[in-house]
Coordinates of C-alpha atoms in Angstrom, one line a residue:
X1 CA 8.7 2.7 0.0
X2 CA 8.0 6.1 1.5
X3 CA 9.0 6.8 5.1
X4 CA 5.9 6.2 7.3
X5 CA 5.0 5.9 10.9
X6 CA 2.8 3.2 12.4
X7 CA 0.9 5.0 15.2
X8 CA -0.4 1.7 16.5
X9 CA 2.3 1.4 19.2
X10 CA 1.8 -2.3 20.2
X11 CA 1.3 -4.1 16.9
X12 CA 3.4 -7.1 18.0
X13 CA 1.8 -7.5 21.4
X14 CA -2.0 -7.0 21.3
X15 CA -2.2 -8.3 24.9
X16 CA -1.0 -4.9 25.9
X17 CA -4.2 -3.3 24.5
X18 CA -7.0 -2.3 26.9
X19 CA -9.1 -5.5 26.7
X20 CA -12.4 -4.4 28.4
X21 CA -15.0 -7.0 27.6
X22 CA -12.7 -8.8 25.1
X23 CA -9.9 -11.1 25.9
X24 CA -6.8 -12.1 23.9
X25 CA -4.6 -15.1 23.9
X26 CA -1.5 -15.9 21.9
X27 CA -1.9 -19.0 19.7
X28 CA 0.9 -21.3 18.7
X29 CA 0.7 -20.3 15.1
X30 CA 1.4 -17.0 13.4
X31 CA -0.1 -15.3 10.3
X32 CA 2.2 -14.3 7.5
X33 CA 5.2 -14.6 9.7
X34 CA 3.9 -12.2 12.3
X35 CA 2.6 -12.9 15.8
X36 CA -1.2 -13.5 15.8
X37 CA -3.6 -13.3 18.7
X38 CA -7.0 -14.9 19.4
X39 CA -9.4 -12.1 20.2
X40 CA -12.7 -13.4 21.8
X41 CA -15.8 -12.1 23.5
X42 CA -19.1 -13.4 24.9
X43 CA -20.2 -9.9 26.1
X44 CA -23.3 -7.9 25.0
X45 CA -21.1 -5.8 22.8
X46 CA -20.6 -2.0 22.5
X47 CA -17.6 0.2 22.2
X48 CA -16.8 -0.2 25.9
X49 CA -16.3 -3.9 25.4
X50 CA -13.8 -3.6 22.5
X51 CA -10.1 -4.2 22.4
X52 CA -8.6 -0.7 22.2
X53 CA -5.4 1.2 22.1
X54 CA -4.8 5.0 22.2
X55 CA -2.4 6.8 19.8
X56 CA -1.1 10.4 19.9
X57 CA -0.1 11.7 16.5
X58 CA -0.8 15.3 17.3
X59 CA -3.4 17.5 15.5
X60 CA -3.9 16.2 12.0
X61 CA -6.1 17.0 9.1
X62 CA -5.6 14.8 6.1
X63 CA -5.8 11.1 5.0
X64 CA -5.5 8.1 7.3
X65 CA -5.0 4.5 6.4
X66 CA -5.9 1.7 8.8
X67 CA -4.8 -1.9 8.2
X68 CA -5.6 -5.2 9.9
X69 CA -5.1 -8.9 9.1
X70 CA -7.8 -11.2 10.4
X71 CA -8.6 -14.9 10.2
X72 CA -11.6 -16.9 11.4
X73 CA -11.1 -18.7 14.8
X74 CA -14.6 -19.9 15.7
X75 CA -18.1 -19.7 14.2
X76 CA -20.2 -16.7 14.8
X77 CA -22.9 -14.7 13.0
X78 CA -20.4 -11.9 12.3
X79 CA -16.7 -12.0 12.3
X80 CA -15.2 -8.7 13.5
X81 CA -15.9 -5.0 13.7
X82 CA -13.4 -2.1 14.0
X83 CA -13.4 1.7 14.0
X84 CA -11.3 4.8 14.7
X85 CA -12.2 7.4 17.3
X86 CA -10.9 10.9 17.8
X87 CA -10.7 11.2 21.6
X88 CA -10.3 15.0 21.7
X89 CA -12.6 16.1 18.9
X90 CA -15.4 14.7 16.8
X91 CA -15.8 11.2 18.3
X92 CA -15.9 8.2 16.0
X93 CA -14.7 8.9 12.5
X94 CA -17.3 8.5 9.7
X95 CA -16.4 5.6 7.4
X96 CA -19.1 6.2 4.8
X97 CA -16.8 7.9 2.3
X98 CA -13.8 5.6 3.0
X99 CA -12.1 3.3 0.5
X100 CA -12.2 -0.2 1.8
X101 CA -9.9 -2.8 0.2
X102 CA -10.2 -6.5 1.0
X103 CA -7.2 -8.8 0.3
X104 CA -8.4 -12.4 0.7
X105 CA -11.8 -14.0 1.5
X106 CA -14.7 -12.1 2.9
X107 CA -16.3 -8.7 2.7
X108 CA -15.9 -5.4 4.6
X109 CA -18.5 -2.6 4.7
X110 CA -19.0 0.7 6.6
X111 CA -22.1 0.3 8.7
X112 CA -23.8 1.1 12.0
X113 CA -25.0 4.4 13.4
X114 CA -23.2 7.2 11.6
X115 CA -21.2 4.7 9.5
X116 CA -18.7 4.7 12.3
X117 CA -17.8 1.0 12.0
X118 CA -16.3 -1.4 9.5
X119 CA -17.8 -4.8 9.7
X120 CA -15.9 -7.8 8.3
X121 CA -17.8 -11.0 7.4
X122 CA -16.9 -14.2 5.5
X123 CA -13.5 -14.8 7.0
X124 CA -11.7 -18.1 6.3
X125 CA -10.3 -20.4 9.0
X126 CA -7.4 -21.4 6.8
X127 CA -6.5 -18.2 4.9
X128 CA -5.9 -14.7 6.2
X129 CA -7.7 -11.6 5.0
X130 CA -6.1 -8.2 4.9
X131 CA -8.3 -5.1 5.3
X132 CA -7.1 -1.6 4.4
X133 CA -9.4 1.4 5.0
X134 CA -8.4 4.8 3.7
X135 CA -10.2 7.9 5.2
X136 CA -9.9 11.1 3.2
X137 CA -9.7 14.4 5.0
X138 CA -10.0 13.0 8.5
X139 CA -9.7 15.6 11.3
X140 CA -7.9 14.5 14.5
X141 CA -7.6 17.0 17.3
X142 CA -4.7 15.3 19.2
X143 CA -5.4 11.7 20.2
X144 CA -7.2 8.9 18.6
X145 CA -8.1 5.3 19.4
X146 CA -8.3 2.2 17.2
X147 CA -10.9 -0.3 18.5
X148 CA -11.5 -3.9 17.5
X149 CA -14.5 -6.0 18.6
X150 CA -15.0 -9.7 17.7
X151 CA -18.5 -10.2 16.2
X152 CA -20.8 -7.3 15.6
X153 CA -20.7 -4.2 17.8
X154 CA -23.8 -4.1 20.0
X155 CA -24.7 -7.8 19.6
X156 CA -24.2 -10.6 22.1
X157 CA -22.5 -13.5 20.5
X158 CA -19.7 -16.0 21.3
X159 CA -17.1 -15.1 18.6
X160 CA -13.3 -15.3 18.2
X161 CA -11.0 -14.1 15.4
X162 CA -7.2 -14.3 14.8
X163 CA -5.9 -10.8 14.7
X164 CA -2.4 -9.5 13.6
X165 CA -0.3 -6.7 12.1
X166 CA -2.5 -3.6 13.1
X167 CA -1.3 -0.5 11.4
X168 CA -2.4 3.2 11.3
X169 CA -0.6 5.5 8.9
X170 CA -1.1 9.1 8.1
X171 CA -1.3 9.2 4.3
X172 CA -3.4 8.4 1.3
X173 CA -2.2 4.8 0.7
X174 CA -0.9 1.8 2.6
X175 CA 2.8 1.0 2.7
X176 CA 4.6 -2.1 4.1
X177 CA 4.0 -3.4 7.6
X178 CA 5.9 -1.6 10.4
X179 CA 6.2 -3.6 13.6
X180 CA 5.9 -1.7 16.9
X181 CA 6.3 -2.5 20.6
X182 CA 5.4 0.0 23.3
X183 CA 5.7 3.1 21.1
X184 CA 5.1 4.3 17.6
X185 CA 7.9 3.7 15.0
X186 CA 8.9 5.4 11.8
X187 CA 10.4 3.3 9.0
X188 CA 12.8 5.2 6.8
X189 CA 12.1 5.3 3.0
X190 CA 13.4 2.2 1.3
X191 CA 13.7 0.7 -2.1
X192 CA 14.7 -2.6 -3.8
X193 CA 17.8 -2.4 -6.1
X194 CA 19.9 -4.9 -8.1
X195 CA 22.8 -4.4 -10.4
X196 CA 22.8 -5.8 -14.0
X197 CA 25.6 -8.2 -12.9
X198 CA 23.3 -9.5 -10.1
X199 CA 20.4 -9.8 -12.5
X200 CA 22.5 -11.6 -15.0
X201 CA 22.2 -12.5 -18.7
X202 CA 21.0 -11.0 -21.1
X203 CA 21.7 -7.7 -19.3
X204 CA 25.2 -6.3 -20.0
X205 CA 27.1 -6.1 -16.7
X206 CA 28.6 -2.7 -17.9
X207 CA 25.1 -1.2 -18.2
X208 CA 23.2 0.6 -20.9
X209 CA 23.5 4.1 -22.5
X210 CA 20.9 3.7 -25.2
X211 CA 18.7 1.2 -27.0
X212 CA 16.9 -0.5 -24.1
X213 CA 13.2 -1.0 -23.2
X214 CA 11.2 -2.5 -20.4
X215 CA 8.1 -3.0 -18.4
X216 CA 6.7 -2.8 -14.8
X217 CA 3.3 -4.2 -14.1
X218 CA 1.1 -4.8 -11.1
X219 CA -1.6 -3.1 -9.0
X220 CA -1.3 0.6 -8.2
X221 CA -1.6 1.3 -4.4
X222 CA -3.1 4.8 -4.5
X223 CA -5.7 6.6 -6.6
X224 CA -5.2 9.2 -9.4
X225 CA -6.3 11.9 -6.9
X226 CA -2.9 11.6 -5.2
X227 CA -0.6 14.3 -6.5
X228 CA 3.1 14.9 -6.2
X229 CA 5.9 13.1 -8.2
X230 CA 6.2 9.5 -7.0
X231 CA 9.0 7.5 -8.5
X232 CA 7.9 3.9 -9.4
X233 CA 11.1 2.6 -11.0
X234 CA 14.5 3.7 -12.2
X235 CA 17.7 2.5 -14.0
X236 CA 20.9 4.3 -13.1
X237 CA 20.6 7.6 -11.2
X238 CA 19.8 11.3 -11.6
X239 CA 23.1 11.8 -13.4
X240 CA 22.9 9.1 -16.0
X241 CA 19.8 6.9 -16.2
X242 CA 16.0 6.9 -16.5
X243 CA 13.0 7.0 -14.2
X244 CA 9.3 6.3 -14.4
X245 CA 7.3 8.7 -12.2
X246 CA 3.6 9.3 -11.7
X247 CA 1.8 12.5 -10.5
X248 CA -2.0 12.2 -10.4
X249 CA -2.9 11.3 -14.0
X250 CA 0.5 12.3 -15.4
X251 CA 2.9 9.5 -16.1
X252 CA 6.5 10.5 -16.9
X253 CA 9.5 8.8 -18.5
X254 CA 12.5 10.9 -17.5
X255 CA 15.9 10.4 -19.0
X256 CA 19.0 11.9 -17.3
X257 CA 22.0 12.7 -19.6
X258 CA 24.9 14.0 -17.6
X259 CA 22.5 15.3 -15.0
X260 CA 20.2 17.0 -17.5
X261 CA 16.6 15.6 -17.4
X262 CA 14.4 15.2 -20.4
X263 CA 10.7 14.3 -19.8
X264 CA 8.2 12.4 -21.9
X265 CA 4.7 12.4 -20.4
X266 CA 1.3 11.0 -21.1
X267 CA -2.1 11.3 -19.4
X268 CA -3.3 8.0 -17.8
X269 CA -6.9 8.8 -17.1
X270 CA -8.4 8.1 -13.7
X271 CA -7.4 5.0 -11.7
X272 CA -8.2 3.7 -8.2
X273 CA -6.3 1.8 -5.5
X274 CA -5.9 -1.8 -6.7
X275 CA -6.3 -1.1 -10.4
X276 CA -4.0 -2.8 -12.9
X277 CA -0.9 -0.8 -13.9
X278 CA 1.2 -1.8 -16.9
X279 CA 3.9 0.7 -17.8
X280 CA 6.2 0.0 -20.8
X281 CA 9.0 2.2 -22.2
X282 CA 11.7 2.5 -24.8
X283 CA 14.8 4.6 -24.9
X284 CA 16.5 4.3 -28.4
X285 CA 18.8 6.1 -30.7
X286 CA 15.8 7.7 -32.4
X287 CA 13.2 8.3 -29.7
X288 CA 11.7 7.8 -26.2
X289 CA 8.3 6.1 -26.0
X290 CA 6.0 5.4 -23.1
X291 CA 2.9 3.1 -22.8
X292 CA 0.2 3.0 -20.0
X293 CA -1.8 -0.2 -20.0
X294 CA -0.7 -0.7 -23.7
X295 CA -3.5 1.4 -25.3
X296 CA -2.3 4.8 -24.1
X297 CA 1.1 5.9 -25.7
X298 CA 3.3 8.9 -26.4
X299 CA 6.7 9.4 -28.0
X300 CA 9.2 12.1 -28.8
X301 CA 12.3 12.2 -31.0
X302 CA 14.9 12.5 -28.2
X303 CA 17.6 9.9 -29.0
X304 CA 20.4 11.4 -27.0
X305 CA 22.4 8.6 -25.3
X306 CA 23.3 8.7 -21.6
X307 CA 26.7 10.3 -20.9
X308 CA 27.8 7.1 -19.0
X309 CA 26.4 3.6 -18.6
X310 CA 23.5 2.9 -16.2
X311 CA 23.6 -0.5 -14.6
X312 CA 21.4 -0.5 -11.4
X313 CA 17.7 -1.3 -11.5
X314 CA 15.7 0.1 -8.6
X315 CA 12.1 -0.7 -7.8
X316 CA 9.8 1.3 -5.4
X317 CA 7.4 -1.5 -4.4
X318 CA 5.5 0.4 -1.7
X319 CA 3.6 2.3 -4.4
X320 CA 2.3 -0.7 -6.3
X321 CA 1.9 -4.5 -5.9
X322 CA 4.6 -5.6 -8.3
X323 CA 3.7 -8.5 -10.6
X324 CA 6.4 -8.1 -13.3
X325 CA 9.6 -6.3 -14.1
X326 CA 11.2 -6.6 -17.5
X327 CA 14.4 -5.1 -19.0
X328 CA 15.5 -5.8 -22.6
X329 CA 18.9 -4.5 -23.7
X330 CA 17.7 -3.6 -27.2
X331 CA 15.3 -1.1 -28.8
X332 CA 12.4 -3.3 -29.9
X333 CA 9.7 -2.1 -32.3
X334 CA 6.3 -1.0 -31.0
X335 CA 4.6 -4.3 -32.0
X336 CA 7.0 -6.4 -30.1
X337 CA 6.7 -4.3 -26.9
X338 CA 2.9 -4.2 -27.2
X339 CA 2.8 -8.0 -27.6
X340 CA 4.4 -8.7 -24.2
X341 CA 2.3 -10.7 -21.8

């Protein structure tokens, strides 16, 4: 996972936010292992009645990702509304061009005057809903505020929601949750690794130098408009091993032999956040081959073995929701690899 900062500096204690016309209480239960808060209002609505907190990232022009997790607490015509506001510049940020991803029951749409708000409806009382909003090319002068209002902004109604894990990141896609208390916090880049010994049979504990293949599959967490090499998965290291990287619509299988890289690439075509991603590869004594979603393939005749064995499998799960990882210590034929489910 890439290093990222959560600029929402009190994500674990929402009672520290400016409550205005809204009130918060701490329920006995949590959501997804994180402290949850009941946010309620009976006021006439409006931004001045919202639950707010101010952040100071400094002047910024680029992409911003906002994430909340909500759950229904009481009945109401609408469930919850939220927005971002640049306090030193342009006011509320226009959500009309934002990418809004919903994970769980309900819907979320940009709405209101100027499309300044995201309204969430259809929440469940028994299942949480994650909302991620990606704003492209946002301009922030110096400070900005995230604001949450139970119900629909500007409408008087008695409404409560459970509210947890608020996060605001500067970037083009969401990463893992970063808890904060009283200040912003930067999580260092992390990854998930296991040795072949830990993974067990049929992988050889001593590693592989040639004749192996595999698969990583899930949902990509950024769009094909995001450029710059991003490593999704690797075996071994940059001295002896292989890596799968993506850069926009270019997918790369990179083999390192004694520190010397050899690349095999293919063009994926356009994809969006949340789209299915299925990458398959083969490194054999006769070739390297790469598949994207099975139907798009490319191969070359590079059969050079690694100079030494590679025996550590490393996953970068912040870039995609991982559904499957497969490693096979033999060079299967195309038909066998393409038949994997």
